[in-house]
Amino acid sequence: MKVENFVNIIGSDFYTGVPDSQLKALCNFLMDKYGINPKHHIIAANEGNCTALAAGYHLATGKVPVVYMQNSGEGNIINPVASLLNDKVYAIPVIFVVGWRGEPGIHDEPQHIFQGEVTVKLLEDMDIASFIIGPETTEEELSSKMTEFRKILNSGKDVAFVIRKGALTDAPKVEYKNDNKMIREEIIKHIVDASGEDPIVSTTGKASRELFETRVANKQSHKYDFLTVGSMGHSSSIALGVAINKPEQRIWCIDGDGAVLMHMGSMAVIGSNKPNNLMHVVINNGAHETVGGMPTVASNIDLVGVAKVCGYPYAVSVNSFEDLDKELELAKRRNELSLIEVKCSIGAREDLGRPTTTALENKQNFMDYLSTL
Ligand SMILES: Cc1ncc(C[n+]2csc(CCOP(=O)(O)OP(=O)(O)O)c2C)c(N)n1
């Protein structure tokens, strides 16, 4: 189905979401039509924020908003769906559009398998009526489902469209770029060179894939790295847990700006605990590059300032390899919780692969290595 027709049939004039590669057609359509526009389209920090923002839109307008997201965001919406939207509480109608990664029977990465299995069931459990849209779904079918859904929405309940791979088509081309020069994979190579044999916890998306391939290219073991393949936004908390319990060992966290924003409260907890062996490196491209390049708000915020007010004793931003290398070396000598923001361009290698070891192997190798430290 053409994405434009999908949007017309749904008939809402406010969309908020976290981008997803499977919903790229919708994301690009919204960016092309509205850009980021507070009245019509806001990319929020996490799917729970989107749900609450949508609720506010409804309170102020009486109209029905749309929240779009990858199914991995279901965990983030459960609290506001159950305790805010649900008709036993405030009965706020929202239309969810959910990209279905890990659909049973379709090959996908480990972090999507279980989430894919429970996607529709979780919606049912949350009392959200759902309809699956595949490449074969017609506009007539969607229109008649929407008529049915309007009644549900009018009764103060929520509905969801679960979007299969390839279901939405004819996305406009949107170019996502910024003025930064460094590319993420090169930045990761520099971090790997500087970190030596220190453990690294890396964030969700292409950063972890690039770290994996850097180890392969360097003929190094993967035991140094914990790849946070799912659980976006949580790698810094994982790194905190490791750092506190391995106080004599320097630990690196390679984070992304979208991930940092998603659960930014973790920075306050890290800053309050101040583990002097944790080096938090945030690669900031101002984008959700992994899923297509749609913007985050991170190019507008002062991440160094955030780190400092959260209690990080040292925080700095770099925009060249020369400064990056200098700061990585200083961080190693400083022995103090540090944040290095690295300004980064938007883009990645076309032929970037995926980890060839399993998640369980990754965990075991990492734990075995940690136990030697
Ligand atoms: C809870 C959740 N929502 C959405 C996604 C889909 N997703 C995977 S990577 C990614 C973008 C990450 O952005 P950022 O941290 O800035 O890193 P970049 O891709 O730019 O390197 C998104 C939205 C996800 N994995 N989990």
Short mmCIF file of C-alpha atoms and ligand atoms in Angstrom, two decimals:
data_model
loop_
_atom_site.label_atom_id
_atom_site.label_comp_id
_atom_site.label_asym_id
_atom_site.label_seq_id
_atom_site.Cartn_x
_atom_site.Cartn_y
_atom_site.Cartn_z
CA MET A 1 0.00 0.00 0.00
CA LYS A 2 1.27 3.44 -0.81
CA VAL A 3 2.23 5.17 2.42
CA GLU A 4 0.36 8.31 1.39
CA ASN A 5 -2.88 6.33 1.08
CA PHE A 6 -2.24 4.68 4.43
CA VAL A 7 -1.87 8.10 6.08
CA ASN A 8 -4.96 9.48 4.32
CA ILE A 9 -7.13 6.58 5.42
CA ILE A 10 -5.96 6.84 9.03
CA GLY A 11 -6.85 10.52 8.85
CA SER A 12 -4.93 11.90 11.84
CA ASP A 13 -3.08 15.20 11.76
CA PHE A 14 -0.64 14.52 14.60
CA TYR A 15 2.10 11.90 14.57
CA THR A 16 4.73 11.27 17.20
CA GLY A 17 7.15 8.38 17.20
CA VAL A 18 10.58 6.86 17.38
CA PRO A 19 11.83 5.92 13.90
CA ASP A 20 12.06 2.34 12.71
CA SER A 21 13.68 0.94 9.57
CA GLN A 22 10.59 -1.14 8.83
CA LEU A 23 8.50 2.05 8.99
CA LYS A 24 10.99 3.96 6.86
CA ALA A 25 8.32 4.73 4.27
CA LEU A 26 6.12 6.32 6.93
CA CYS A 27 9.00 8.16 8.62
CA ASN A 28 10.25 9.58 5.32
CA PHE A 29 6.71 10.51 4.31
CA LEU A 30 6.21 12.44 7.55
CA MET A 31 9.63 14.11 7.29
CA ASP A 32 8.88 15.09 3.70
CA LYS A 33 5.37 16.34 4.44
CA TYR A 34 5.88 18.01 7.82
CA GLY A 35 9.56 17.87 8.75
CA ILE A 36 9.70 18.25 12.52
CA ASN A 37 6.69 20.41 13.26
CA PRO A 38 5.20 20.64 16.74
CA LYS A 39 1.66 20.77 15.40
CA HIS A 40 1.97 17.68 13.20
CA HIS A 41 5.09 15.59 13.76
CA ILE A 42 7.45 15.15 16.70
CA ILE A 43 10.14 12.50 17.06
CA ALA A 44 10.27 11.90 20.81
CA ALA A 45 13.00 10.38 22.95
CA ASN A 46 11.27 7.08 23.62
CA GLU A 47 7.98 5.43 22.83
CA GLY A 48 6.59 6.05 26.32
CA ASN A 49 7.24 9.77 25.85
CA CYS A 50 5.44 9.56 22.51
CA THR A 51 2.43 7.97 24.19
CA ALA A 52 2.25 10.70 26.85
CA LEU A 53 2.76 13.43 24.26
CA ALA A 54 -0.05 11.93 22.20
CA ALA A 55 -2.23 11.95 25.34
CA GLY A 56 -1.52 15.66 25.80
CA TYR A 57 -2.45 16.30 22.18
CA HIS A 58 -5.76 14.53 22.75
CA LEU A 59 -6.46 16.45 25.96
CA ALA A 60 -5.90 19.75 24.19
CA THR A 61 -7.62 19.00 20.87
CA GLY A 62 -10.08 16.17 21.47
CA LYS A 63 -8.60 14.55 18.33
CA VAL A 64 -6.95 11.15 17.90
CA PRO A 65 -3.15 11.10 17.57
CA VAL A 66 -0.86 8.45 16.08
CA VAL A 67 2.18 6.95 17.80
CA TYR A 68 4.56 5.11 15.48
CA MET A 69 7.36 2.82 16.65
CA GLN A 70 9.28 -0.38 16.19
CA ASN A 71 7.82 -3.28 18.19
CA SER A 72 10.89 -3.14 20.44
CA GLY A 73 9.29 0.03 21.84
CA GLU A 74 6.31 -1.91 23.21
CA GLY A 75 8.05 -2.23 26.56
CA ASN A 76 8.37 1.54 26.76
CA ILE A 77 4.66 2.15 26.10
CA ILE A 78 3.25 -0.40 28.51
CA ASN A 79 3.30 1.87 31.56
CA PRO A 80 1.54 4.88 29.97
CA VAL A 81 -0.86 2.58 28.09
CA ALA A 82 -1.88 0.72 31.24
CA SER A 83 -1.92 3.61 33.69
CA LEU A 84 -2.78 6.62 31.53
CA LEU A 85 -4.59 5.70 28.29
CA ASN A 86 -6.54 2.67 29.44
CA ASP A 87 -10.29 3.18 29.78
CA LYS A 88 -10.18 2.15 33.44
CA VAL A 89 -8.08 5.29 33.91
CA TYR A 90 -8.42 8.28 31.51
CA ALA A 91 -9.77 6.51 28.39
CA ILE A 92 -7.54 8.33 25.91
CA PRO A 93 -7.74 7.10 22.31
CA VAL A 94 -4.46 6.63 20.44
CA ILE A 95 -3.67 4.85 17.18
CA PHE A 96 -0.40 2.91 17.36
CA VAL A 97 1.53 2.01 14.22
CA VAL A 98 3.98 -0.75 15.07
CA GLY A 99 6.77 -2.05 12.83
CA TRP A 100 6.87 -5.83 13.25
CA ARG A 101 10.48 -6.95 13.45
CA GLY A 102 11.06 -10.62 14.22
CA GLU A 103 7.73 -11.75 12.83
CA PRO A 104 7.60 -15.52 13.38
CA GLY A 105 8.76 -17.33 10.25
CA ILE A 106 10.80 -14.39 8.99
CA HIS A 107 14.53 -14.43 9.67
CA ASP A 108 15.69 -11.60 11.92
CA GLU A 109 18.38 -10.76 14.49
CA PRO A 110 18.35 -12.35 17.99
CA GLN A 111 17.09 -9.21 19.75
CA HIS A 112 13.94 -9.28 17.61
CA ILE A 113 12.97 -12.94 17.92
CA PHE A 114 11.15 -12.99 21.27
CA GLN A 115 9.79 -9.45 20.86
CA GLY A 116 8.44 -10.50 17.45
CA GLU A 117 6.74 -13.53 18.95
CA VAL A 118 4.92 -11.54 21.62
CA THR A 119 4.14 -8.38 19.63
CA VAL A 120 0.47 -9.04 18.90
CA LYS A 121 -0.15 -10.84 22.19
CA LEU A 122 1.22 -7.88 24.17
CA LEU A 123 -1.19 -5.56 22.35
CA GLU A 124 -4.04 -7.91 23.21
CA ASP A 125 -2.92 -8.02 26.85
CA MET A 126 -2.90 -4.21 26.87
CA ASP A 127 -6.49 -4.20 25.53
CA ILE A 128 -5.37 -2.63 22.24
CA ALA A 129 -7.29 -3.97 19.23
CA SER A 130 -4.86 -4.70 16.42
CA PHE A 131 -4.89 -5.25 12.67
CA ILE A 132 -1.94 -6.63 10.72
CA ILE A 133 -1.04 -4.87 7.48
CA GLY A 134 1.03 -6.78 4.94
CA PRO A 135 2.08 -6.06 1.38
CA GLU A 136 -1.16 -7.70 0.21
CA THR A 137 -3.52 -5.59 2.38
CA THR A 138 -5.77 -3.39 0.23
CA GLU A 139 -6.94 0.15 0.87
CA GLU A 140 -10.53 -1.12 1.03
CA GLU A 141 -9.57 -3.53 3.80
CA LEU A 142 -7.83 -0.76 5.70
CA SER A 143 -10.77 1.64 5.24
CA SER A 144 -13.28 -0.85 6.55
CA LYS A 145 -11.01 -1.71 9.51
CA MET A 146 -10.66 2.00 10.22
CA THR A 147 -14.46 2.37 10.33
CA GLU A 148 -14.54 -0.40 12.93
CA PHE A 149 -11.61 1.15 14.81
CA ARG A 150 -13.31 4.58 14.94
CA LYS A 151 -16.01 3.07 17.15
CA ILE A 152 -13.38 1.59 19.44
CA LEU A 153 -11.51 4.91 19.57
CA ASN A 154 -14.76 6.77 20.28
CA SER A 155 -15.24 4.53 23.32
CA GLY A 156 -11.88 5.73 24.69
CA LYS A 157 -9.87 2.64 23.78
CA ASP A 158 -6.72 2.28 21.73
CA VAL A 159 -6.00 0.50 18.46
CA ALA A 160 -2.88 -0.62 16.61
CA PHE A 161 -1.77 -1.37 13.08
CA VAL A 162 1.03 -3.92 13.04
CA ILE A 163 3.12 -3.37 9.94
CA ARG A 164 4.81 -6.28 8.21
CA LYS A 165 7.99 -5.94 6.22
CA GLY A 166 7.37 -4.27 2.86
CA ALA A 167 3.76 -3.33 3.65
CA LEU A 168 4.14 0.43 3.18
CA THR A 169 5.64 1.60 -0.09
CA ASP A 170 6.43 4.64 -2.23
CA ALA A 171 8.35 6.60 0.35
CA PRO A 172 9.65 9.94 -0.81
CA LYS A 173 13.45 10.21 -0.83
CA VAL A 174 14.69 12.26 2.09
CA GLU A 175 18.35 13.11 2.55
CA TYR A 176 19.61 13.20 6.13
CA LYS A 177 22.92 14.97 6.63
CA ASN A 178 24.86 17.27 8.90
CA ASP A 179 28.11 19.24 8.69
CA ASN A 180 30.25 16.89 10.77
CA LYS A 181 33.19 15.18 9.12
CA MET A 182 34.04 12.07 11.14
CA ILE A 183 32.30 8.81 10.32
CA ARG A 184 31.12 6.51 13.10
CA GLU A 185 33.09 3.44 12.04
CA GLU A 186 36.37 5.41 12.01
CA ILE A 187 35.52 6.87 15.44
CA ILE A 188 34.97 3.34 16.74
CA LYS A 189 38.34 2.23 15.34
CA HIS A 190 40.04 5.04 17.23
CA ILE A 191 38.24 4.06 20.46
CA VAL A 192 39.26 0.43 19.96
CA ASP A 193 42.90 1.46 19.44
CA ALA A 194 42.89 3.61 22.56
CA SER A 195 41.03 1.16 24.80
CA GLY A 196 43.54 -1.67 24.30
CA GLU A 197 42.32 -4.63 26.35
CA ASP A 198 39.68 -2.70 28.30
CA PRO A 199 36.09 -4.02 28.14
CA ILE A 200 33.65 -2.06 25.99
CA VAL A 201 29.87 -1.94 26.26
CA SER A 202 28.45 -0.72 22.96
CA THR A 203 25.02 0.61 22.08
CA THR A 204 22.18 -0.71 19.93
CA GLY A 205 22.39 -0.46 16.17
CA LYS A 206 25.21 -0.08 13.72
CA ALA A 207 27.75 1.03 16.35
CA SER A 208 27.83 -2.51 17.74
CA ARG A 209 27.98 -4.00 14.25
CA GLU A 210 30.91 -1.73 13.39
CA LEU A 211 32.66 -2.62 16.65
CA PHE A 212 32.24 -6.31 15.82
CA GLU A 213 33.69 -5.83 12.33
CA THR A 214 36.54 -3.71 13.67
CA ARG A 215 37.58 -6.62 15.90
CA VAL A 216 37.43 -8.96 12.89
CA ALA A 217 39.53 -6.57 10.77
CA ASN A 218 42.04 -6.20 13.63
CA LYS A 219 42.09 -10.01 14.16
CA GLN A 220 41.16 -9.38 17.81
CA SER A 221 38.90 -11.37 20.09
CA HIS A 222 35.27 -10.33 20.60
CA LYS A 223 35.65 -11.10 24.31
CA TYR A 224 36.33 -7.43 25.09
CA ASP A 225 32.92 -6.29 23.90
CA PHE A 226 29.39 -6.55 25.20
CA LEU A 227 27.14 -5.67 22.27
CA THR A 228 23.84 -4.22 23.52
CA VAL A 229 21.99 -5.45 20.43
CA GLY A 230 18.54 -4.64 21.86
CA SER A 231 17.52 -2.59 24.92
CA MET A 232 18.21 0.75 23.26
CA GLY A 233 19.30 3.39 25.74
CA HIS A 234 20.52 0.98 28.38
CA SER A 235 24.16 0.36 27.45
CA SER A 236 25.44 3.08 29.80
CA SER A 237 23.57 1.49 32.72
CA ILE A 238 25.01 -1.92 31.81
CA ALA A 239 28.45 -0.30 31.75
CA LEU A 240 27.75 1.29 35.14
CA GLY A 241 26.90 -2.12 36.61
CA VAL A 242 30.12 -3.57 35.23
CA ALA A 243 32.24 -0.59 36.28
CA ILE A 244 30.99 -0.60 39.89
CA ASN A 245 31.76 -4.28 40.22
CA LYS A 246 35.17 -4.19 38.52
CA PRO A 247 36.51 -1.07 40.23
CA GLU A 248 40.13 -1.71 39.25
CA GLN A 249 39.33 -2.05 35.56
CA ARG A 250 38.65 0.78 33.13
CA ILE A 251 35.32 0.25 31.28
CA TRP A 252 34.24 2.04 28.11
CA CYS A 253 30.71 2.68 26.95
CA ILE A 254 30.19 3.52 23.29
CA ASP A 255 26.79 5.21 23.16
CA GLY A 256 24.61 6.91 20.53
CA ASP A 257 22.76 10.21 20.88
CA GLY A 258 19.37 8.61 20.20
CA ALA A 259 20.13 5.99 22.83
CA VAL A 260 21.33 8.56 25.38
CA LEU A 261 18.17 10.60 24.89
CA MET A 262 15.96 7.54 25.15
CA HIS A 263 16.86 6.94 28.80
CA MET A 264 18.72 10.08 29.77
CA GLY A 265 18.00 9.57 33.47
CA SER A 266 20.82 7.02 33.45
CA MET A 267 23.30 9.90 33.08
CA ALA A 268 22.10 11.38 36.36
CA VAL A 269 22.59 8.06 38.11
CA ILE A 270 26.04 7.55 36.55
CA GLY A 271 27.00 11.11 37.47
CA SER A 272 25.85 10.60 41.06
CA ASN A 273 27.73 7.32 41.44
CA LYS A 274 30.85 8.73 39.73
CA PRO A 275 32.64 5.44 39.02
CA ASN A 276 36.14 6.69 38.25
CA ASN A 277 36.76 3.78 35.89
CA LEU A 278 33.90 4.52 33.46
CA MET A 279 34.55 6.33 30.18
CA HIS A 280 31.29 7.25 28.45
CA VAL A 281 31.78 8.05 24.77
CA VAL A 282 28.68 9.37 22.99
CA ILE A 283 28.82 9.35 19.21
CA ASN A 284 26.50 12.19 18.30
CA ASN A 285 25.30 12.36 14.71
CA GLY A 286 22.03 14.06 15.71
CA ALA A 287 20.24 11.18 14.04
CA HIS A 288 18.79 7.70 14.35
CA GLU A 289 21.26 6.66 11.68
CA THR A 290 20.82 2.92 12.12
CA VAL A 291 17.15 3.02 11.12
CA GLY A 292 17.44 5.55 8.31
CA GLY A 293 18.90 8.83 9.59
CA MET A 294 15.79 10.56 10.94
CA PRO A 295 16.75 13.33 13.40
CA THR A 296 17.09 13.22 17.16
CA VAL A 297 17.08 16.46 19.12
CA ALA A 298 20.72 15.94 20.10
CA SER A 299 22.12 18.50 17.71
CA ASN A 300 20.20 21.16 19.69
CA ILE A 301 21.29 20.18 23.16
CA ASP A 302 24.49 20.66 25.12
CA LEU A 303 25.43 17.09 26.02
CA VAL A 304 28.59 18.21 27.78
CA GLY A 305 26.48 20.56 29.89
CA VAL A 306 24.05 17.74 30.67
CA ALA A 307 26.88 15.48 31.77
CA LYS A 308 28.36 18.19 33.97
CA VAL A 309 25.12 19.03 35.75
CA CYS A 310 24.52 15.31 36.21
CA GLY A 311 27.79 15.17 38.14
CA TYR A 312 30.32 13.86 35.61
CA PRO A 313 33.58 15.39 36.84
CA TYR A 314 34.86 15.71 33.26
CA ALA A 315 32.98 16.16 29.97
CA VAL A 316 34.20 17.38 26.61
CA SER A 317 33.06 17.54 23.00
CA VAL A 318 35.33 16.80 20.03
CA ASN A 319 34.89 17.32 16.32
CA SER A 320 38.19 16.05 14.84
CA PHE A 321 40.24 12.88 15.03
CA GLU A 322 43.12 14.85 16.46
CA ASP A 323 41.02 16.02 19.41
CA LEU A 324 39.39 12.62 19.77
CA ASP A 325 42.75 10.85 20.07
CA LYS A 326 43.98 13.46 22.52
CA GLU A 327 40.87 13.11 24.72
CA LEU A 328 40.95 9.31 24.62
CA GLU A 329 44.55 9.35 25.89
CA LEU A 330 43.73 11.93 28.57
CA ALA A 331 40.71 9.89 29.68
CA LYS A 332 42.95 6.86 30.21
CA ARG A 333 45.29 8.82 32.45
CA ARG A 334 42.64 10.81 34.31
CA ASN A 335 41.13 8.00 36.36
CA GLU A 336 37.84 9.85 36.72
CA LEU A 337 34.36 9.38 35.26
CA SER A 338 34.48 11.11 31.87
CA LEU A 339 32.15 11.83 28.99
CA ILE A 340 33.46 12.41 25.50
CA GLU A 341 30.91 13.59 22.98
CA VAL A 342 32.12 12.88 19.45
CA LYS A 343 30.43 14.87 16.69
CA CYS A 344 29.73 12.52 13.82
CA SER A 345 28.41 12.55 10.27
CA ILE A 346 25.30 10.61 9.21
CA GLY A 347 25.98 7.46 7.24
CA ALA A 348 27.53 4.01 7.23
CA ARG A 349 29.14 1.48 4.95
CA GLU A 350 26.65 -0.19 2.58
CA ASP A 351 28.13 -3.65 3.12
CA LEU A 352 28.22 -3.50 6.93
CA GLY A 353 27.57 -7.00 8.29
CA ARG A 354 26.05 -8.27 11.50
CA PRO A 355 27.66 -10.14 14.40
CA THR A 356 28.30 -13.74 13.40
CA THR A 357 28.50 -14.99 17.00
CA THR A 358 25.31 -15.57 18.96
CA ALA A 359 24.17 -13.29 21.77
CA LEU A 360 24.79 -16.08 24.28
CA GLU A 361 28.35 -16.58 23.00
CA ASN A 362 28.87 -12.84 23.26
CA LYS A 363 27.72 -12.86 26.89
CA GLN A 364 29.76 -15.91 27.86
CA ASN A 365 32.99 -14.64 26.26
CA PHE A 366 32.53 -11.26 27.90
CA MET A 367 31.80 -12.76 31.34
CA ASP A 368 34.74 -15.15 31.07
CA TYR A 369 36.96 -12.21 30.20
CA LEU A 370 35.61 -10.05 33.03
CA SER A 371 36.25 -12.88 35.47
CA THR A 372 39.97 -12.69 34.64
CA LEU A 373 40.18 -8.99 35.46
C1 LIG B 1 13.09 0.79 22.31
C2 LIG B 1 13.59 0.84 20.91
N1 LIG B 1 13.06 1.72 20.05
C3 LIG B 1 13.49 1.78 18.77
C4 LIG B 1 14.47 0.94 18.33
C5 LIG B 1 14.93 0.95 16.88
N2 LIG B 1 16.27 1.49 16.77
C6 LIG B 1 17.39 0.72 16.68
S1 LIG B 1 18.78 1.60 16.56
C7 LIG B 1 17.92 3.05 16.57
C8 LIG B 1 18.60 4.38 16.41
C9 LIG B 1 19.69 4.60 17.41
O1 LIG B 1 20.10 5.94 17.31
P1 LIG B 1 21.44 6.42 17.95
O2 LIG B 1 21.57 5.92 19.33
O3 LIG B 1 21.55 7.89 17.75
O4 LIG B 1 22.57 5.67 17.10
P2 LIG B 1 22.89 5.74 15.51
O5 LIG B 1 21.99 4.74 14.87
O6 LIG B 1 22.69 7.12 15.05
O7 LIG B 1 24.33 5.32 15.47
C10 LIG B 1 16.54 2.83 16.70
C11 LIG B 1 15.52 3.89 16.76
C12 LIG B 1 14.99 0.02 19.27
N3 LIG B 1 15.96 -0.85 18.95
N4 LIG B 1 14.54 -0.01 20.52
#
